[in-house]
């Protein structure tokens, strides 16, 4: 074998796993496994943003550029501002993350990052996996596949009618000529916008009173033309009093919000990580914290048995998966009630409990308290539908 483990894709999931492998080997006092990361990009640039509520420590604390202890949701004339000092909301720009990850990996000679190579085939052969790349073949004891999910896999034929929504967004980091933002409060979900093209809200990360990341976000069956998101952003800036502004960083993305089951193990020696492995929370799209938890647990297993087949950790808690199925079923059937539902949750739940629920840290009691803040009759019906959908699934 050329390496003990080959990571396909040097994005958030791939780099995080490699960093956790180095840390796990040092904690265990063992030699670091030979790991190669194959990344199709020729270099890293700021191409996205990761945010989320802080619960556990992670290796990328130095990449956090901003923390907020308050956030707001709004529907029409109803605005709710909540907060938590225990679980601040953190902002990590991609360029800071990539730079820190590469610096950490540079301390381990067993780690190699190969740029400009695309994987064309993965085949398990006996006691190893042969990976064909545009830079030549590589043989590994274990492959961790972090490529973007395949559209065909997401839409595979099934006897079960799954929920297949998409969270799609475009964001601009803007500098305004006059103060337009409250730098102490994240505008988490501002539903005071048209709801005619699907569940729609504006998301604003305010860095100063004149600089913010403003995103137009939708939850619906599919993406819209770029011009629509840009019109939404301009309209929101105008509503906030920004007559003049400059646009710097831009980002766009699509995150699957589906009830389809995650399959982190493709074969005994090929595991799927990142969004491909089901690490994004379907009801919210948050993934960074889950990637860190999963990577830490998986790294321990890789270090303990270098190059050997592994059973991966569960991507997410079973109770959280079940709750997400219910919420997605409700949003699909009642999209017009989505804004009110989200604002009700922020208004009625204690902030720390809400943070736990939104990041898969909730207890069974937390789940019951969340359900009690929702329309019980309709939500109970979705529990029944979700359960029936799950029971009709063919065995994996």
mmCIF file of N, CA, C and O in Angstrom, residues 74-76 166-170 188-203 214-220 224 228-236 239 331 335-336 338-340 342-343:
data_model
loop_
_atom_site.group_PDB
_atom_site.id
_atom_site.type_symbol
_atom_site.label_atom_id
_atom_site.label_comp_id
_atom_site.label_asym_id
_atom_site.label_seq_id
_atom_site.Cartn_x
_atom_site.Cartn_y
_atom_site.Cartn_z
ATOM 1 N N UNK A 74 -37.230 37.230 12.883
ATOM 2 C CA UNK A 74 -38.306 38.190 12.649
ATOM 3 C C UNK A 74 -39.282 37.656 11.626
ATOM 4 O O UNK A 74 -38.905 37.062 10.616
ATOM 5 N N UNK A 75 -40.561 37.877 11.916
ATOM 6 C CA UNK A 75 -41.633 37.543 10.981
ATOM 7 C C UNK A 75 -42.616 38.697 11.006
ATOM 8 O O UNK A 75 -43.289 38.921 12.019
ATOM 9 N N UNK A 76 -42.670 39.441 9.905
ATOM 10 C CA UNK A 76 -43.546 40.595 9.880
ATOM 11 C C UNK A 76 -43.174 41.573 10.974
ATOM 12 O O UNK A 76 -42.041 42.009 11.087
ATOM 13 N N UNK A 166 -34.131 21.758 -0.578
ATOM 14 C CA UNK A 166 -32.773 22.294 -0.696
ATOM 15 C C UNK A 166 -32.740 23.660 -0.027
ATOM 16 O O UNK A 166 -33.637 24.487 -0.222
ATOM 17 N N UNK A 167 -31.716 23.891 0.795
ATOM 18 C CA UNK A 167 -31.441 25.239 1.289
ATOM 19 C C UNK A 167 -30.425 25.859 0.339
ATOM 20 O O UNK A 167 -29.317 25.359 0.208
ATOM 21 N N UNK A 168 -30.816 26.918 -0.357
ATOM 22 C CA UNK A 168 -29.939 27.539 -1.350
ATOM 23 C C UNK A 168 -29.827 29.032 -1.059
ATOM 24 O O UNK A 168 -30.790 29.672 -0.627
ATOM 25 N N UNK A 169 -28.638 29.557 -1.282
ATOM 26 C CA UNK A 169 -28.391 30.931 -0.850
ATOM 27 C C UNK A 169 -27.283 31.581 -1.669
ATOM 28 O O UNK A 169 -26.444 30.907 -2.284
ATOM 29 N N UNK A 170 -27.297 32.908 -1.654
ATOM 30 C CA UNK A 170 -26.217 33.731 -2.193
ATOM 31 C C UNK A 170 -25.943 34.815 -1.162
ATOM 32 O O UNK A 170 -26.877 35.397 -0.590
ATOM 33 N N UNK A 188 -30.524 36.153 12.391
ATOM 34 C CA UNK A 188 -30.490 34.736 12.047
ATOM 35 C C UNK A 188 -31.478 34.377 10.938
ATOM 36 O O UNK A 188 -31.126 33.708 9.966
ATOM 37 N N UNK A 189 -32.711 34.798 11.102
ATOM 38 C CA UNK A 189 -33.753 34.535 10.109
ATOM 39 C C UNK A 189 -34.702 35.722 10.086
ATOM 40 O O UNK A 189 -35.474 35.914 11.023
ATOM 41 N N UNK A 190 -34.630 36.508 9.049
ATOM 42 C CA UNK A 190 -35.549 37.633 8.885
ATOM 43 C C UNK A 190 -36.533 37.251 7.788
ATOM 44 O O UNK A 190 -36.218 37.312 6.597
ATOM 45 N N UNK A 191 -37.733 36.838 8.216
ATOM 46 C CA UNK A 191 -38.759 36.383 7.279
ATOM 47 C C UNK A 191 -39.635 37.527 6.765
ATOM 48 O O UNK A 191 -40.638 37.267 6.085
ATOM 49 N N UNK A 192 -39.269 38.770 7.078
ATOM 50 C CA UNK A 192 -40.066 39.915 6.628
ATOM 51 C C UNK A 192 -39.762 40.229 5.174
ATOM 52 O O UNK A 192 -39.449 41.368 4.802
ATOM 53 N N UNK A 193 -39.834 39.197 4.340
ATOM 54 C CA UNK A 193 -39.594 39.291 2.898
ATOM 55 C C UNK A 193 -40.638 38.435 2.197
ATOM 56 O O UNK A 193 -41.340 37.641 2.831
ATOM 57 N N UNK A 194 -40.735 38.564 0.885
ATOM 58 C CA UNK A 194 -41.744 37.822 0.122
ATOM 59 C C UNK A 194 -41.545 36.316 0.278
ATOM 60 O O UNK A 194 -40.422 35.813 0.221
ATOM 61 N N UNK A 195 -42.657 35.600 0.450
ATOM 62 C CA UNK A 195 -42.617 34.148 0.601
ATOM 63 C C UNK A 195 -43.235 33.441 -0.613
ATOM 64 O O UNK A 195 -43.668 32.299 -0.513
ATOM 65 N N UNK A 196 -43.205 34.096 -1.744
ATOM 66 C CA UNK A 196 -43.885 33.554 -2.927
ATOM 67 C C UNK A 196 -43.062 32.533 -3.702
ATOM 68 O O UNK A 196 -43.590 31.837 -4.561
ATOM 69 N N UNK A 197 -41.751 32.465 -3.429
ATOM 70 C CA UNK A 197 -40.895 31.530 -4.169
ATOM 71 C C UNK A 197 -40.352 30.420 -3.273
ATOM 72 O O UNK A 197 -39.355 29.782 -3.594
ATOM 73 N N UNK A 198 -41.019 30.159 -2.162
ATOM 74 C CA UNK A 198 -40.568 29.174 -1.202
ATOM 75 C C UNK A 198 -40.282 29.845 0.124
ATOM 76 O O UNK A 198 -40.351 31.068 0.255
ATOM 77 N N UNK A 199 -39.981 29.049 1.136
ATOM 78 C CA UNK A 199 -39.634 29.591 2.443
ATOM 79 C C UNK A 199 -38.370 30.439 2.286
ATOM 80 O O UNK A 199 -37.332 29.947 1.853
ATOM 81 N N UNK A 200 -38.454 31.710 2.635
ATOM 82 C CA UNK A 200 -37.405 32.672 2.281
ATOM 83 C C UNK A 200 -37.093 33.550 3.479
ATOM 84 O O UNK A 200 -37.996 34.034 4.169
ATOM 85 N N UNK A 201 -35.790 33.741 3.750
ATOM 86 C CA UNK A 201 -35.383 34.656 4.815
ATOM 87 C C UNK A 201 -34.038 35.277 4.473
ATOM 88 O O UNK A 201 -33.270 34.759 3.656
ATOM 89 N N UNK A 202 -33.765 36.412 5.113
ATOM 90 C CA UNK A 202 -32.470 37.071 4.998
ATOM 91 C C UNK A 202 -31.653 36.738 6.247
ATOM 92 O O UNK A 202 -32.190 36.664 7.359
ATOM 93 N N UNK A 203 -30.357 36.549 6.033
ATOM 94 C CA UNK A 203 -29.419 36.176 7.101
ATOM 95 C C UNK A 203 -28.294 37.200 7.079
ATOM 96 O O UNK A 203 -27.694 37.436 6.025
ATOM 97 N N UNK A 214 -24.408 39.606 4.066
ATOM 98 C CA UNK A 214 -25.864 39.596 3.888
ATOM 99 C C UNK A 214 -26.210 38.493 2.895
ATOM 100 O O UNK A 214 -25.722 38.505 1.763
ATOM 101 N N UNK A 215 -27.068 37.564 3.316
ATOM 102 C CA UNK A 215 -27.403 36.427 2.462
ATOM 103 C C UNK A 215 -28.902 36.315 2.245
ATOM 104 O O UNK A 215 -29.695 36.459 3.185
ATOM 105 N N UNK A 216 -29.269 36.047 1.000
ATOM 106 C CA UNK A 216 -30.639 35.702 0.652
ATOM 107 C C UNK A 216 -30.733 34.188 0.629
ATOM 108 O O UNK A 216 -30.030 33.535 -0.134
ATOM 109 N N UNK A 217 -31.583 33.627 1.482
ATOM 110 C CA UNK A 217 -31.670 32.177 1.663
ATOM 111 C C UNK A 217 -33.088 31.694 1.409
ATOM 112 O O UNK A 217 -34.053 32.334 1.838
ATOM 113 N N UNK A 218 -33.177 30.554 0.729
ATOM 114 C CA UNK A 218 -34.464 29.918 0.451
ATOM 115 C C UNK A 218 -34.416 28.458 0.875
ATOM 116 O O UNK A 218 -33.352 27.816 0.841
ATOM 117 N N UNK A 219 -35.576 27.929 1.248
ATOM 118 C CA UNK A 219 -35.759 26.486 1.438
ATOM 119 C C UNK A 219 -36.905 26.088 0.527
ATOM 120 O O UNK A 219 -38.061 26.479 0.731
ATOM 121 N N UNK A 220 -36.570 25.338 -0.526
ATOM 122 C CA UNK A 220 -37.571 24.949 -1.513
ATOM 123 C C UNK A 220 -37.059 23.734 -2.280
ATOM 124 O O UNK A 220 -36.065 23.117 -1.892
ATOM 125 N N UNK A 224 -32.795 29.097 -7.624
ATOM 126 C CA UNK A 224 -33.380 30.159 -8.426
ATOM 127 C C UNK A 224 -32.298 30.810 -9.279
ATOM 128 O O UNK A 224 -31.107 30.600 -9.059
ATOM 129 N N UNK A 228 -32.208 36.691 -8.953
ATOM 130 C CA UNK A 228 -33.221 36.792 -7.900
ATOM 131 C C UNK A 228 -32.581 37.007 -6.537
ATOM 132 O O UNK A 228 -33.004 37.876 -5.765
ATOM 133 N N UNK A 229 -31.551 36.213 -6.219
ATOM 134 C CA UNK A 229 -30.872 36.390 -4.930
ATOM 135 C C UNK A 229 -30.271 37.791 -4.828
ATOM 136 O O UNK A 229 -30.337 38.440 -3.773
ATOM 137 N N UNK A 230 -29.654 38.238 -5.919
ATOM 138 C CA UNK A 230 -29.011 39.550 -5.897
ATOM 139 C C UNK A 230 -30.042 40.660 -5.721
ATOM 140 O O UNK A 230 -29.799 41.644 -5.013
ATOM 141 N N UNK A 231 -31.210 40.500 -6.335
ATOM 142 C CA UNK A 231 -32.282 41.479 -6.137
ATOM 143 C C UNK A 231 -32.757 41.461 -4.687
ATOM 144 O O UNK A 231 -33.060 42.513 -4.102
ATOM 145 N N UNK A 232 -32.813 40.277 -4.093
ATOM 146 C CA UNK A 232 -33.211 40.162 -2.689
ATOM 147 C C UNK A 232 -32.220 40.898 -1.781
ATOM 148 O O UNK A 232 -32.619 41.596 -0.848
ATOM 149 N N UNK A 233 -30.937 40.703 -2.053
ATOM 150 C CA UNK A 233 -29.919 41.349 -1.216
ATOM 151 C C UNK A 233 -29.988 42.866 -1.356
ATOM 152 O O UNK A 233 -29.943 43.601 -0.359
ATOM 153 N N UNK A 234 -30.108 43.344 -2.596
ATOM 154 C CA UNK A 234 -30.214 44.790 -2.802
ATOM 155 C C UNK A 234 -31.441 45.355 -2.092
ATOM 156 O O UNK A 234 -31.397 46.425 -1.473
ATOM 157 N N UNK A 235 -32.560 44.641 -2.201
ATOM 158 C CA UNK A 235 -33.776 45.095 -1.542
ATOM 159 C C UNK A 235 -33.633 45.136 -0.027
ATOM 160 O O UNK A 235 -34.116 46.062 0.625
ATOM 161 N N UNK A 236 -32.944 44.148 0.533
ATOM 162 C CA UNK A 236 -32.758 44.124 1.974
ATOM 163 C C UNK A 236 -31.849 45.262 2.425
ATOM 164 O O UNK A 236 -32.105 45.909 3.453
ATOM 165 N N UNK A 239 -33.797 48.372 2.404
ATOM 166 C CA UNK A 239 -34.707 48.393 3.547
ATOM 167 C C UNK A 239 -33.981 48.802 4.833
ATOM 168 O O UNK A 239 -34.559 49.423 5.719
ATOM 169 N N UNK A 331 -42.365 21.014 7.079
ATOM 170 C CA UNK A 331 -42.039 22.141 6.204
ATOM 171 C C UNK A 331 -42.446 21.871 4.768
ATOM 172 O O UNK A 331 -42.878 22.778 4.052
ATOM 173 N N UNK A 335 -45.257 24.844 3.993
ATOM 174 C CA UNK A 335 -44.176 25.839 3.894
ATOM 175 C C UNK A 335 -44.588 27.223 4.379
ATOM 176 O O UNK A 335 -43.764 27.965 4.915
ATOM 177 N N UNK A 336 -45.854 27.573 4.224
ATOM 178 C CA UNK A 336 -46.301 28.892 4.656
ATOM 179 C C UNK A 336 -46.286 29.069 6.164
ATOM 180 O O UNK A 336 -46.290 30.203 6.656
ATOM 181 N N UNK A 338 -43.841 27.860 8.013
ATOM 182 C CA UNK A 338 -42.450 27.783 8.451
ATOM 183 C C UNK A 338 -41.976 29.001 9.216
ATOM 184 O O UNK A 338 -41.388 28.874 10.306
ATOM 185 N N UNK A 339 -42.198 30.232 8.699
ATOM 186 C CA UNK A 339 -41.727 31.410 9.437
ATOM 187 C C UNK A 339 -42.273 31.482 10.857
ATOM 188 O O UNK A 339 -41.527 31.720 11.807
ATOM 189 N N UNK A 340 -43.563 31.268 11.012
ATOM 190 C CA UNK A 340 -44.155 31.317 12.342
ATOM 191 C C UNK A 340 -43.601 30.244 13.256
ATOM 192 O O UNK A 340 -43.386 30.478 14.453
ATOM 193 N N UNK A 342 -40.558 28.803 13.189
ATOM 194 C CA UNK A 342 -39.207 29.121 13.636
ATOM 195 C C UNK A 342 -39.213 30.247 14.668
ATOM 196 O O UNK A 342 -38.495 30.186 15.675
ATOM 197 N N UNK A 343 -40.006 31.270 14.428
ATOM 198 C CA UNK A 343 -40.047 32.383 15.378
ATOM 199 C C UNK A 343 -40.626 31.921 16.710
ATOM 200 O O UNK A 343 -40.151 32.318 17.783
#
